[in-house]
Coordinates of C-alpha atoms in Angstrom, one line a residue:
X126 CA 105.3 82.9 125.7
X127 CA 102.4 80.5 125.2
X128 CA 99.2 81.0 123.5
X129 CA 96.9 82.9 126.3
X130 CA 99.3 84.9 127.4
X131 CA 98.0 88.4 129.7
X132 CA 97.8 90.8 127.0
X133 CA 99.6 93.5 129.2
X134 CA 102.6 91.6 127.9
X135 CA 104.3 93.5 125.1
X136 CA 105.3 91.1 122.2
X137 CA 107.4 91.6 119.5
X138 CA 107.1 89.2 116.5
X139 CA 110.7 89.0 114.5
X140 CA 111.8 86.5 111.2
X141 CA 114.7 85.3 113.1
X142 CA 115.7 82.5 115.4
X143 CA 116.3 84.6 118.7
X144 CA 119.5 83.1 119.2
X145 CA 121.2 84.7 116.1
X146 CA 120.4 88.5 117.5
X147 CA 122.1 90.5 120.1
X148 CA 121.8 94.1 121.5
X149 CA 117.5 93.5 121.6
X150 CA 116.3 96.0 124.3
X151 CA 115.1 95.3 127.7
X152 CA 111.4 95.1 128.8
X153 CA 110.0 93.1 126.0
X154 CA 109.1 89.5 125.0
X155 CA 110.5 88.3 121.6
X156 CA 108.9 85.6 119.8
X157 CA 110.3 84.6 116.6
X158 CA 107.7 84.0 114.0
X159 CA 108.5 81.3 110.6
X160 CA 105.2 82.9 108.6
X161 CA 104.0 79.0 108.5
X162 CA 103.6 77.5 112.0
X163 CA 101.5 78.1 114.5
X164 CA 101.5 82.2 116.3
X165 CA 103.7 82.0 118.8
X166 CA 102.3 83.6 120.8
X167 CA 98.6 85.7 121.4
X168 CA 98.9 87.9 118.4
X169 CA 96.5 90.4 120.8
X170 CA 100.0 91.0 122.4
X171 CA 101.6 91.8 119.4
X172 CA 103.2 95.6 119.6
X173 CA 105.8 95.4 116.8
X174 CA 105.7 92.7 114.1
X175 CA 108.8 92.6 111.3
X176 CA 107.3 90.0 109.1
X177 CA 109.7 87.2 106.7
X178 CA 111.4 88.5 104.1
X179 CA 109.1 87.6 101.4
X180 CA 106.9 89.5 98.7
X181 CA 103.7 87.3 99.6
X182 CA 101.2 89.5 101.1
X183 CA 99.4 86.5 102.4
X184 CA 101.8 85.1 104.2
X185 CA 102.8 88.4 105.9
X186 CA 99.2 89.2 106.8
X187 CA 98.4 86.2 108.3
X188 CA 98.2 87.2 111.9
X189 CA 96.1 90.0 110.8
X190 CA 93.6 91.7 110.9
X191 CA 93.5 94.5 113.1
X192 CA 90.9 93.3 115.0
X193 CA 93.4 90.5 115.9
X194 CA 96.3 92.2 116.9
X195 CA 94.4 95.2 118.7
X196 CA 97.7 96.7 120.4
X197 CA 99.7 96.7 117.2
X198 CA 101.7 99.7 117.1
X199 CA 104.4 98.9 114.3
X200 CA 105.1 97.1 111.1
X201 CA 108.7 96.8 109.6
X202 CA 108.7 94.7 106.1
X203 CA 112.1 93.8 105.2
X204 CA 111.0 93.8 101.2
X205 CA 109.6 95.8 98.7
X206 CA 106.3 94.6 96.9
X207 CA 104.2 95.1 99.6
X208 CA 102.3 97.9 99.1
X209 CA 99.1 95.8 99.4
X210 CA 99.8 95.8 103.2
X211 CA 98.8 99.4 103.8
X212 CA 95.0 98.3 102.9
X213 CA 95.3 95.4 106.1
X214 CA 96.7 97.4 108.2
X215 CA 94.0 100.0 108.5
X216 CA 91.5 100.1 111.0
X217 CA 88.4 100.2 110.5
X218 CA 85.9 103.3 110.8
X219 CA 84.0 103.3 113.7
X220 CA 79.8 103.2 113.1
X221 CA 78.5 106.8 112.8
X222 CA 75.8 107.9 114.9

């Protein structure tokens, strides 16, 4: 799915070519994501990300911030060391008043 997608489209971003995978459910569009090219897609579309297995919180927040993927509902690291991540994934508080 190209850049510009419509954003009603719900994207899931995974580490692996989709070709090696089988069994994905139904009803969803499946990008596969390197951490170093270009977003495959419109990261606004972006319900479920599982970023590369790597420790560098850089590289796995990337496509973030929140204000970038607005309809993301789900993160799945496939390492440890990234406690860092919790801090860009929250949203921020909305103005008082």
């Amino acid at each position: 799915m190209p850049l510009g997608a419509p954003p009603d489209s719900r994207q899931v971003w995974l580490p692996a070519e989709l070709t090696c995978l089988a069994g994905l459910p139904t009803g969803l569009r499946y990008a596969h994501w390197d951490g170093r090219s270009p977003f495959p897609s419109d990261p606004a579309a972006v319900e479920f990300y599982v970023p590369l297995l790597v420790q560098d919180i850089g590289v796995i927040s990337r496509p973030l911030p929140l204000d970038r993927m607005t309809r993301l509902k789900a993160v799945q690291a496939l390492s440890s060391g990234t406690d860092g991540l919790g801090a860009r994934l929250r949203r921020p508080r909305p103005p008082l008043g």
